[in-house]
PDB file of C-alpha atoms and ligand atoms in Angstrom:
ATOM      1  CA  MET A 141      57.797 158.237 102.640  1.00 56.00           C
ATOM      2  CA  ASN A 142      57.680 161.985 103.175  1.00 56.00           C
ATOM      3  CA  GLU A 143      54.777 162.853 105.507  1.00 62.00           C
ATOM      4  CA  LYS A 144      54.086 166.259 103.946  1.00 80.00           C
ATOM      5  CA  GLY A 145      53.447 165.489 100.331  1.00 96.00           C
ATOM      6  CA  CYS A 146      51.353 163.645  97.790  1.00 98.00           C
ATOM      7  CA  ALA A 147      51.622 161.730  94.529  1.00 98.00           C
ATOM      8  CA  LEU A 148      50.296 162.494  91.048  1.00 98.00           C
ATOM      9  CA  VAL A 149      49.668 159.697  88.561  1.00 99.00           C
ATOM     10  CA  THR A 150      48.776 160.851  85.054  1.00 98.00           C
ATOM     11  CA  GLY A 151      46.326 158.717  83.083  1.00 98.00           C
ATOM     12  CA  ALA A 152      45.117 156.852  86.146  1.00 98.00           C
ATOM     13  CA  SER A 153      41.485 156.179  85.231  1.00 98.00           C
ATOM     14  CA  ARG A 154      42.293 152.582  84.205  1.00 98.00           C
ATOM     15  CA  GLY A 155      45.072 150.142  83.367  1.00 98.00           C
ATOM     16  CA  ILE A 156      48.619 150.629  84.652  1.00 98.00           C
ATOM     17  CA  GLY A 157      47.919 154.143  85.974  1.00 98.00           C
ATOM     18  CA  ALA A 158      44.948 152.978  88.057  1.00 98.00           C
ATOM     19  CA  ALA A 159      46.946 150.073  89.526  1.00 98.00           C
ATOM     20  CA  THR A 160      49.808 152.465  90.306  1.00 99.00           C
ATOM     21  CA  ALA A 161      47.486 154.949  92.032  1.00 99.00           C
ATOM     22  CA  ARG A 162      46.117 152.121  94.204  1.00 98.00           C
ATOM     23  CA  ALA A 163      49.620 150.839  95.027  1.00 98.00           C
ATOM     24  CA  LEU A 164      50.948 154.268  96.044  1.00 98.00           C
ATOM     25  CA  ALA A 165      47.845 154.950  98.134  1.00 98.00           C
ATOM     26  CA  ALA A 166      48.409 151.619  99.905  1.00 98.00           C
ATOM     27  CA  ASP A 167      51.859 152.944 100.869  1.00 97.00           C
ATOM     28  CA  GLY A 168      50.203 155.991 102.451  1.00 98.00           C
ATOM     29  CA  TRP A 169      50.523 158.557  99.654  1.00 98.00           C
ATOM     30  CA  PRO A 170      47.498 160.783  99.036  1.00 98.00           C
ATOM     31  CA  VAL A 171      47.090 160.420  95.263  1.00 98.00           C
ATOM     32  CA  GLY A 172      45.924 162.680  92.454  1.00 98.00           C
ATOM     33  CA  VAL A 173      44.155 160.467  89.908  1.00 98.00           C
ATOM     34  CA  ASN A 174      44.430 162.250  86.572  1.00 98.00           C
ATOM     35  CA  TYR A 175      42.188 161.400  83.622  1.00 98.00           C
ATOM     36  CA  ARG A 176      41.449 162.955  80.260  1.00 98.00           C
ATOM     37  CA  SER A 177      37.901 161.803  79.426  1.00 98.00           C
ATOM     38  CA  ASP A 178      37.096 158.778  81.591  1.00 98.00           C
ATOM     39  CA  GLN A 179      35.679 160.557  84.643  1.00 98.00           C
ATOM     40  CA  GLU A 180      33.718 157.499  85.716  1.00 98.00           C
ATOM     41  CA  GLY A 181      36.871 155.357  85.689  1.00 98.00           C
ATOM     42  CA  ALA A 182      38.842 157.941  87.670  1.00 98.00           C
ATOM     43  CA  GLU A 183      36.094 158.242  90.274  1.00 98.00           C
ATOM     44  CA  ARG A 184      35.951 154.454  90.553  1.00 98.00           C
ATOM     45  CA  VAL A 185      39.693 154.407  91.304  1.00 98.00           C
ATOM     46  CA  VAL A 186      39.259 157.168  93.920  1.00 98.00           C
ATOM     47  CA  GLY A 187      36.410 155.157  95.491  1.00 98.00           C
ATOM     48  CA  GLU A 188      38.544 151.999  95.637  1.00 98.00           C
ATOM     49  CA  ILE A 189      41.397 153.873  97.311  1.00 98.00           C
ATOM     50  CA  GLU A 190      39.092 155.486  99.854  1.00 98.00           C
ATOM     51  CA  ALA A 191      37.379 152.167 100.591  1.00 98.00           C
ATOM     52  CA  ALA A 192      40.822 150.739 101.393  1.00 98.00           C
ATOM     53  CA  GLY A 193      41.448 153.606 103.839  1.00 98.00           C
ATOM     54  CA  GLY A 194      43.540 155.833 101.557  1.00 98.00           C
ATOM     55  CA  ARG A 195      43.138 159.352 100.202  1.00 98.00           C
ATOM     56  CA  ALA A 196      42.668 160.282  96.563  1.00 98.00           C
ATOM     57  CA  PHE A 197      41.249 162.974  94.341  1.00 97.00           C
ATOM     58  CA  ALA A 198      40.298 162.879  90.623  1.00 98.00           C
ATOM     59  CA  LEU A 199      41.732 165.613  88.385  1.00 98.00           C
ATOM     60  CA  GLN A 200      40.698 166.172  84.784  1.00 98.00           C
ATOM     61  CA  ALA A 201      43.359 167.419  82.353  1.00 98.00           C
ATOM     62  CA  ASP A 202      44.569 166.456  78.912  1.00 98.00           C
ATOM     63  CA  VAL A 203      48.316 166.231  79.518  1.00 98.00           C
ATOM     64  CA  ALA A 204      48.957 167.052  75.865  1.00 98.00           C
ATOM     65  CA  ASP A 205      47.573 170.503  76.608  1.00 98.00           C
ATOM     66  CA  ARG A 206      50.382 172.924  77.470  1.00 97.00           C
ATOM     67  CA  SER A 207      48.513 174.338  80.462  1.00 97.00           C
ATOM     68  CA  ALA A 208      47.819 170.897  81.978  1.00 98.00           C
ATOM     69  CA  ALA A 209      50.827 170.795  84.308  1.00 98.00           C
ATOM     70  CA  ASP A 210      49.784 174.007  86.059  1.00 97.00           C
ATOM     71  CA  THR A 211      46.143 172.886  86.281  1.00 96.00           C
ATOM     72  CA  LEU A 212      47.134 169.539  87.788  1.00 98.00           C
ATOM     73  CA  PHE A 213      49.736 170.763  90.247  1.00 98.00           C
ATOM     74  CA  THR A 214      47.733 173.747  91.472  1.00 97.00           C
ATOM     75  CA  GLY A 215      44.650 171.564  91.997  1.00 95.00           C
ATOM     76  CA  LEU A 216      46.566 168.904  93.845  1.00 97.00           C
ATOM     77  CA  GLU A 217      48.620 171.283  95.990  1.00 96.00           C
ATOM     78  CA  GLU A 218      45.387 172.844  97.271  1.00 94.00           C
ATOM     79  CA  HIS A 219      44.055 169.428  98.266  1.00 93.00           C
ATOM     80  CA  PHE A 220      47.034 167.463  99.504  1.00 97.00           C
ATOM     81  CA  GLY A 221      50.094 169.755  99.636  1.00 96.00           C
ATOM     82  CA  PRO A 222      53.288 169.532  97.577  1.00 98.00           C
ATOM     83  CA  VAL A 223      53.598 166.877  94.892  1.00 98.00           C
ATOM     84  CA  LEU A 224      56.649 164.805  95.862  1.00 98.00           C
ATOM     85  CA  VAL A 225      55.903 161.799  93.654  1.00 98.00           C
ATOM     86  CA  LEU A 226      55.129 162.093  89.954  1.00 98.00           C
ATOM     87  CA  VAL A 227      54.308 159.121  87.751  1.00 99.00           C
ATOM     88  CA  ASN A 228      54.197 160.070  84.074  1.00 99.00           C
ATOM     89  CA  ASN A 229      51.962 157.264  82.886  1.00 98.00           C
ATOM     90  CA  ALA A 230      49.438 158.802  80.447  1.00 98.00           C
ATOM     91  CA  GLY A 231      50.138 157.365  77.033  1.00 98.00           C
ATOM     92  CA  VAL A 232      48.507 156.741  73.681  1.00 98.00           C
ATOM     93  CA  ARG A 233      49.316 154.895  70.474  1.00 97.00           C
ATOM     94  CA  ALA A 234      48.355 155.781  66.907  1.00 98.00           C
ATOM     95  CA  ASP A 235      49.890 152.990  64.869  1.00 96.00           C
ATOM     96  CA  GLY A 236      50.773 152.955  61.198  1.00 97.00           C
ATOM     97  CA  LEU A 237      53.758 152.215  58.994  1.00 98.00           C
ATOM     98  CA  SER A 238      56.099 155.192  58.680  1.00 98.00           C
ATOM     99  CA  PRO A 239      55.586 155.845  54.936  1.00 98.00           C
ATOM    100  CA  GLN A 240      51.872 156.356  55.538  1.00 97.00           C
ATOM    101  CA  MET A 241      51.959 157.997  58.964  1.00 98.00           C
ATOM    102  CA  GLU A 242      50.136 161.341  59.144  1.00 98.00           C
ATOM    103  CA  ASP A 243      51.647 164.312  60.970  1.00 98.00           C
ATOM    104  CA  ASP A 244      48.755 164.251  63.413  1.00 98.00           C
ATOM    105  CA  ALA A 245      49.503 160.674  64.515  1.00 98.00           C
ATOM    106  CA  TRP A 246      53.163 161.562  65.049  1.00 98.00           C
ATOM    107  CA  ASP A 247      52.423 164.817  66.918  1.00 98.00           C
ATOM    108  CA  ARG A 248      49.684 163.389  69.140  1.00 98.00           C
ATOM    109  CA  VAL A 249      51.810 160.484  70.342  1.00 98.00           C
ATOM    110  CA  LEU A 250      54.946 162.584  70.908  1.00 98.00           C
ATOM    111  CA  GLU A 251      52.985 165.327  72.706  1.00 98.00           C
ATOM    112  CA  THR A 252      51.159 162.936  75.037  1.00 98.00           C
ATOM    113  CA  ASN A 253      53.914 160.405  75.734  1.00 98.00           C
ATOM    114  CA  LEU A 254      56.994 162.635  75.773  1.00 98.00           C
ATOM    115  CA  SER A 255      56.446 166.413  75.775  1.00 98.00           C
ATOM    116  CA  ALA A 256      53.752 166.196  78.465  1.00 98.00           C
ATOM    117  CA  ALA A 257      56.153 164.270  80.702  1.00 99.00           C
ATOM    118  CA  PHE A 258      58.728 167.018  80.243  1.00 98.00           C
ATOM    119  CA  ARG A 259      56.219 169.695  81.281  1.00 98.00           C
ATOM    120  CA  THR A 260      54.903 167.869  84.372  1.00 98.00           C
ATOM    121  CA  THR A 261      58.453 166.918  85.421  1.00 98.00           C
ATOM    122  CA  ARG A 262      59.668 170.507  85.031  1.00 98.00           C
ATOM    123  CA  ARG A 263      56.817 171.707  87.210  1.00 98.00           C
ATOM    124  CA  ALA A 264      57.351 168.955  89.795  1.00 98.00           C
ATOM    125  CA  LEU A 265      61.096 169.422  90.143  1.00 98.00           C
ATOM    126  CA  ARG A 266      60.836 172.969  91.461  1.00 94.00           C
ATOM    127  CA  THR A 267      59.067 171.718  94.586  1.00 97.00           C
ATOM    128  CA  MET A 268      61.016 168.466  94.878  1.00 98.00           C
ATOM    129  CA  MET A 269      64.377 170.253  94.777  1.00 98.00           C
ATOM    130  CA  ARG A 270      63.232 172.744  97.390  1.00 97.00           C
ATOM    131  CA  GLU A 271      61.965 169.922  99.619  1.00 97.00           C
ATOM    132  CA  ARG A 272      65.130 167.887  98.972  1.00 97.00           C
ATOM    133  CA  PHE A 273      63.008 164.840  98.260  1.00 98.00           C
ATOM    134  CA  GLY A 274      61.256 163.664  95.132  1.00 98.00           C
ATOM    135  CA  ARG A 275      60.445 160.674  92.982  1.00 98.00           C
ATOM    136  CA  VAL A 276      59.687 160.820  89.274  1.00 99.00           C
ATOM    137  CA  VAL A 277      58.824 157.587  87.475  1.00 99.00           C
ATOM    138  CA  ASN A 278      58.290 157.624  83.728  1.00 99.00           C
ATOM    139  CA  ILE A 279      56.369 154.766  82.153  1.00 98.00           C
ATOM    140  CA  ALA A 280      58.337 153.911  79.025  1.00 98.00           C
ATOM    141  CA  SER A 281      58.058 150.656  77.032  1.00 98.00           C
ATOM    142  CA  VAL A 282      60.217 147.844  75.688  1.00 97.00           C
ATOM    143  CA  VAL A 283      59.169 149.188  72.283  1.00 96.00           C
ATOM    144  CA  GLY A 284      61.631 152.035  72.930  1.00 94.00           C
ATOM    145  CA  GLN A 285      64.473 149.474  72.939  1.00 92.00           C
ATOM    146  CA  ARG A 286      63.597 147.180  70.032  1.00 90.00           C
ATOM    147  CA  ALA A 287      61.919 147.398  66.646  1.00 93.00           C
ATOM    148  CA  ASN A 288      58.147 147.193  66.477  1.00 93.00           C
ATOM    149  CA  PRO A 289      56.974 147.875  62.930  1.00 95.00           C
ATOM    150  CA  GLY A 290      53.940 150.153  62.858  1.00 97.00           C
ATOM    151  CA  GLN A 291      54.917 152.031  66.011  1.00 97.00           C
ATOM    152  CA  ALA A 292      57.688 154.424  64.933  1.00 98.00           C
ATOM    153  CA  ASN A 293      55.976 157.333  66.701  1.00 98.00           C
ATOM    154  CA  TYR A 294      55.311 155.348  69.887  1.00 98.00           C
ATOM    155  CA  ALA A 295      58.844 153.837  69.917  1.00 98.00           C
ATOM    156  CA  ALA A 296      60.439 157.258  69.421  1.00 98.00           C
ATOM    157  CA  SER A 297      58.354 158.731  72.240  1.00 98.00           C
ATOM    158  CA  LYS A 298      59.327 155.949  74.656  1.00 98.00           C
ATOM    159  CA  ALA A 299      63.032 155.947  73.710  1.00 98.00           C
ATOM    160  CA  GLY A 300      62.960 159.729  74.170  1.00 98.00           C
ATOM    161  CA  LEU A 301      61.387 159.287  77.585  1.00 98.00           C
ATOM    162  CA  VAL A 302      64.226 156.983  78.666  1.00 98.00           C
ATOM    163  CA  ALA A 303      66.895 159.431  77.428  1.00 98.00           C
ATOM    164  CA  PHE A 304      65.046 162.256  79.194  1.00 98.00           C
ATOM    165  CA  THR A 305      64.993 160.159  82.390  1.00 98.00           C
ATOM    166  CA  HIS A 306      68.764 159.608  82.369  1.00 98.00           C
ATOM    167  CA  THR A 307      69.677 163.248  81.898  1.00 98.00           C
ATOM    168  CA  VAL A 308      67.176 164.725  84.336  1.00 98.00           C
ATOM    169  CA  ALA A 309      68.239 162.176  86.979  1.00 98.00           C
ATOM    170  CA  ALA A 310      71.824 163.396  86.696  1.00 98.00           C
ATOM    171  CA  GLU A 311      70.679 167.009  86.961  1.00 98.00           C
ATOM    172  CA  VAL A 312      68.757 166.608  90.223  1.00 98.00           C
ATOM    173  CA  ALA A 313      70.367 163.679  92.074  1.00 98.00           C
ATOM    174  CA  ARG A 314      72.245 166.000  94.442  1.00 98.00           C
ATOM    175  CA  ARG A 315      68.925 167.089  95.932  1.00 97.00           C
ATOM    176  CA  SER A 316      67.836 163.522  96.787  1.00 97.00           C
ATOM    177  CA  VAL A 317      65.422 163.503  93.871  1.00 98.00           C
ATOM    178  CA  THR A 318      65.342 160.322  91.786  1.00 98.00           C
ATOM    179  CA  VAL A 319      64.098 160.023  88.219  1.00 99.00           C
ATOM    180  CA  ASN A 320      63.648 156.510  86.862  1.00 99.00           C
ATOM    181  CA  ALA A 321      61.756 154.736  84.123  1.00 98.00           C
ATOM    182  CA  VAL A 322      59.765 151.523  84.051  1.00 98.00           C
ATOM    183  CA  ALA A 323      59.619 149.749  80.690  1.00 98.00           C
ATOM    184  CA  PRO A 324      56.698 147.311  80.501  1.00 98.00           C
ATOM    185  CA  GLY A 325      56.410 144.640  77.861  1.00 97.00           C
ATOM    186  CA  LEU A 326      52.972 143.344  76.920  1.00 95.00           C
ATOM    187  CA  ILE A 327      50.525 144.224  79.690  1.00 97.00           C
ATOM    188  CA  ASP A 328      46.869 143.290  79.635  1.00 95.00           C
ATOM    189  CA  THR A 329      45.031 146.648  79.347  1.00 95.00           C
ATOM    190  CA  GLU A 330      42.702 148.463  76.916  1.00 92.00           C
ATOM    191  CA  LEU A 331      45.774 149.833  75.115  1.00 90.00           C
ATOM    192  CA  THR A 332      46.820 146.363  73.967  1.00 89.00           C
ATOM    193  CA  GLU A 333      43.387 144.926  73.186  1.00 86.00           C
ATOM    194  CA  GLY A 334      43.621 142.865  70.024  1.00 79.00           C
ATOM    195  CA  ILE A 335      47.421 142.966  69.600  1.00 72.00           C
ATOM    196  CA  GLY A 336      48.356 140.364  72.204  1.00 62.00           C
ATOM    197  CA  ASP A 337      48.194 136.919  70.580  1.00 72.00           C
ATOM    198  CA  GLU A 338      51.004 137.356  68.084  1.00 73.00           C
ATOM    199  CA  MET A 339      53.347 138.878  70.666  1.00 79.00           C
ATOM    200  CA  LEU A 340      52.770 136.124  73.235  1.00 87.00           C
ATOM    201  CA  ARG A 341      55.093 133.811  71.320  1.00 88.00           C
ATOM    202  CA  ALA A 342      57.969 136.250  71.914  1.00 88.00           C
ATOM    203  CA  ILE A 343      57.465 136.274  75.677  1.00 94.00           C
ATOM    204  CA  PRO A 344      59.346 133.579  77.622  1.00 96.00           C
ATOM    205  CA  ALA A 345      56.713 133.800  80.396  1.00 95.00           C
ATOM    206  CA  ARG A 346      54.071 132.914  77.737  1.00 93.00           C
ATOM    207  CA  ARG A 347      51.581 135.376  79.180  1.00 95.00           C
ATOM    208  CA  ALA A 348      50.902 139.087  79.284  1.00 96.00           C
ATOM    209  CA  GLY A 349      51.711 140.962  82.489  1.00 97.00           C
ATOM    210  CA  THR A 350      49.123 142.590  84.720  1.00 98.00           C
ATOM    211  CA  PRO A 351      48.876 146.300  85.564  1.00 98.00           C
ATOM    212  CA  GLU A 352      49.583 145.329  89.178  1.00 98.00           C
ATOM    213  CA  GLU A 353      52.925 143.759  88.195  1.00 98.00           C
ATOM    214  CA  VAL A 354      53.992 147.083  86.677  1.00 98.00           C
ATOM    215  CA  ALA A 355      52.606 149.058  89.618  1.00 99.00           C
ATOM    216  CA  ALA A 356      54.728 146.970  92.000  1.00 98.00           C
ATOM    217  CA  CYS A 357      57.864 148.184  90.205  1.00 98.00           C
ATOM    218  CA  VAL A 358      56.749 151.810  90.435  1.00 99.00           C
ATOM    219  CA  ARG A 359      55.936 151.329  94.100  1.00 98.00           C
ATOM    220  CA  PHE A 360      59.485 150.075  94.712  1.00 98.00           C
ATOM    221  CA  LEU A 361      61.092 152.988  92.846  1.00 98.00           C
ATOM    222  CA  VAL A 362      59.015 155.443  94.907  1.00 98.00           C
ATOM    223  CA  SER A 363      59.826 153.739  98.219  1.00 98.00           C
ATOM    224  CA  ASP A 364      62.646 154.626 100.612  1.00 97.00           C
ATOM    225  CA  ASP A 365      64.216 151.286  99.683  1.00 98.00           C
ATOM    226  CA  ALA A 366      65.023 152.737  96.243  1.00 98.00           C
ATOM    227  CA  SER A 367      66.731 155.909  97.517  1.00 98.00           C
ATOM    228  CA  TYR A 368      69.994 155.066  95.670  1.00 98.00           C
ATOM    229  CA  VAL A 369      68.334 153.873  92.449  1.00 98.00           C
ATOM    230  CA  ASN A 370      68.542 156.778  90.026  1.00 98.00           C
ATOM    231  CA  GLY A 371      68.514 157.295  86.275  1.00 98.00           C
ATOM    232  CA  THR A 372      67.756 153.685  85.473  1.00 98.00           C
ATOM    233  CA  THR A 373      65.102 151.777  83.567  1.00 98.00           C
ATOM    234  CA  LEU A 374      63.404 148.810  85.184  1.00 98.00           C
ATOM    235  CA  THR A 375      62.110 146.435  82.547  1.00 98.00           C
ATOM    236  CA  VAL A 376      59.029 144.377  83.420  1.00 98.00           C
ATOM    237  CA  ASP A 377      58.306 142.139  80.458  1.00 97.00           C
ATOM    238  CA  GLY A 378      58.274 138.450  81.410  1.00 97.00           C
ATOM    239  CA  GLY A 379      61.728 138.059  79.854  1.00 97.00           C
ATOM    240  CA  MET A 380      60.792 139.428  76.405  1.00 94.00           C
ATOM    241  CA  THR A 381      63.894 141.601  75.924  1.00 94.00           C
ATOM    242  CA  ALA A 382      66.212 139.050  77.553  1.00 94.00           C
TER     243      ALA A 382
HETATM  244  P1  LIG B 582      45.227 152.440  78.873  1.00 73.13           P
HETATM  245  O1  LIG B 582      44.590 151.280  79.532  1.00 73.13           O
HETATM  246  O2  LIG B 582      44.828 152.822  77.507  1.00 73.13           O
HETATM  247  O3  LIG B 582      45.099 153.690  79.838  1.00 73.13           O
HETATM  248  C1  LIG B 582      45.625 154.929  79.431  1.00 73.13           C
HETATM  249  C2  LIG B 582      45.307 155.956  80.465  1.00 73.13           C
HETATM  250  O4  LIG B 582      45.905 157.188  80.039  1.00 73.13           O
HETATM  251  C3  LIG B 582      43.835 156.202  80.640  1.00 73.13           C
HETATM  252  O5  LIG B 582      43.591 156.455  82.011  1.00 73.13           O
HETATM  253  C4  LIG B 582      43.604 157.471  79.810  1.00 73.13           C
HETATM  254  O6  LIG B 582      42.543 158.256  80.345  1.00 73.13           O
HETATM  255  C5  LIG B 582      44.902 158.194  80.024  1.00 73.13           C
HETATM  256  N1  LIG B 582      45.228 159.174  78.995  1.00 73.13           N
HETATM  257  C6  LIG B 582      45.424 158.964  77.669  1.00 73.13           C
HETATM  258  N2  LIG B 582      45.716 160.128  77.063  1.00 73.13           N
HETATM  259  C7  LIG B 582      45.697 161.069  78.037  1.00 73.13           C
HETATM  260  C8  LIG B 582      45.920 162.456  78.037  1.00 73.13           C
HETATM  261  N3  LIG B 582      46.202 163.116  76.909  1.00 73.13           N
HETATM  262  N4  LIG B 582      45.814 163.132  79.199  1.00 73.13           N
HETATM  263  C9  LIG B 582      45.518 162.487  80.359  1.00 73.13           C
HETATM  264  N5  LIG B 582      45.292 161.165  80.422  1.00 73.13           N
HETATM  265  C10 LIG B 582      45.375 160.472  79.267  1.00 73.13           C
HETATM  266  O7  LIG B 582      46.836 152.240  78.798  1.00 73.13           O
HETATM  267  P2  LIG B 582      47.853 151.388  79.685  1.00 73.13           P
HETATM  268  O8  LIG B 582      48.127 150.145  78.978  1.00 73.13           O
HETATM  269  O9  LIG B 582      47.440 151.379  81.111  1.00 73.13           O
HETATM  270  O10 LIG B 582      49.152 152.297  79.492  1.00 73.13           O
HETATM  271  C11 LIG B 582      49.654 153.163  80.486  1.00 73.13           C
HETATM  272  C12 LIG B 582      51.066 153.530  80.112  1.00 73.13           C
HETATM  273  O11 LIG B 582      51.860 152.359  80.000  1.00 73.13           O
HETATM  274  C13 LIG B 582      51.186 154.234  78.766  1.00 73.13           C
HETATM  275  O12 LIG B 582      52.183 155.228  78.836  1.00 73.13           O
HETATM  276  C14 LIG B 582      51.632 153.134  77.836  1.00 73.13           C
HETATM  277  O13 LIG B 582      52.335 153.627  76.731  1.00 73.13           O
HETATM  278  C15 LIG B 582      52.525 152.343  78.776  1.00 73.13           C
HETATM  279  N6  LIG B 582      52.746 150.961  78.338  1.00 73.13           N
HETATM  280  C16 LIG B 582      51.706 150.082  78.244  1.00 73.13           C
HETATM  281  C17 LIG B 582      51.965 148.788  77.830  1.00 73.13           C
HETATM  282  C18 LIG B 582      50.894 147.753  77.697  1.00 73.13           C
HETATM  283  O14 LIG B 582      51.203 146.649  77.206  1.00 73.13           O
HETATM  284  N7  LIG B 582      49.675 148.021  78.116  1.00 73.13           N
HETATM  285  C19 LIG B 582      53.275 148.406  77.509  1.00 73.13           C
HETATM  286  C20 LIG B 582      54.293 149.317  77.622  1.00 73.13           C
HETATM  287  C21 LIG B 582      54.018 150.601  78.044  1.00 73.13           C
HETATM  288  P3  LIG B 582      41.208 158.657  79.507  1.00 73.13           P
HETATM  289  O15 LIG B 582      40.562 157.397  79.079  1.00 73.13           O
HETATM  290  O16 LIG B 582      40.427 159.474  80.446  1.00 73.13           O
HETATM  291  O17 LIG B 582      41.719 159.392  78.298  1.00 73.13           O
END
């Protein structure tokens, strides 16, 4: 790991983002724990990291807001120095069949899951390219690779995130910056409450994954061991897409 920098995890007040913040802190990264509304959750995550001997700081920002990237990066740079690891994790769903889907449901999901990742990545790359080190990990989804009726907006946002990952990786690889995606299947979090049972039958592992099992993949992609892994998508789904 680079001694001079820190990590930012968007949407880290619970679920996969919280587990990722804890995992990166365990590897020695000072971590910015971003949240939108769940301040209590974010502060709990910061407390857990500090209790384990790490460093963390909670940062409020709605990533769908166009000014969020500047707010987040400026706040974190003041605290912990340059952001050399960015995990674009914040994500929402607003399900509905396409013929009935309102513009707002489409826009909200695309803004939060895809456009926000573009803006934070753009902001992060300036520093990473100057420092000749950087790790961007985008949390996609298996839903970006296969049909999931009722989630056209979510699927489009996640497929877009994977395409974005590939192209940006090729743009910045020369500077030792890697940009990868992790595509979880069904993971046991608030986001999937109530939709699990039916999907379990399609999972060879016959169980949902845990946030920690996704965080372990992010931790690997951020580590020095993954220095030659670039522009790829690591699927973590208990065999669902196999
Ligand atoms: P979750 O438990 O619902 O947590 C979502 C997190 O994102 C919360 O910390 C939430 O914070 C934050 N967030 C939401 N909108 C935000 C915004 N506009 N700005 C800043 N933070 C925001 O979800 P999760 O299951 O951990 O999902 C995390 C990521 O994994 C998402 O990108 C999701 O699409 C992806 N994923 C999840 C699964 C799964 O099965 N769970 C599968 C594939 C992919 P606040 O509460 O403060 O808003």
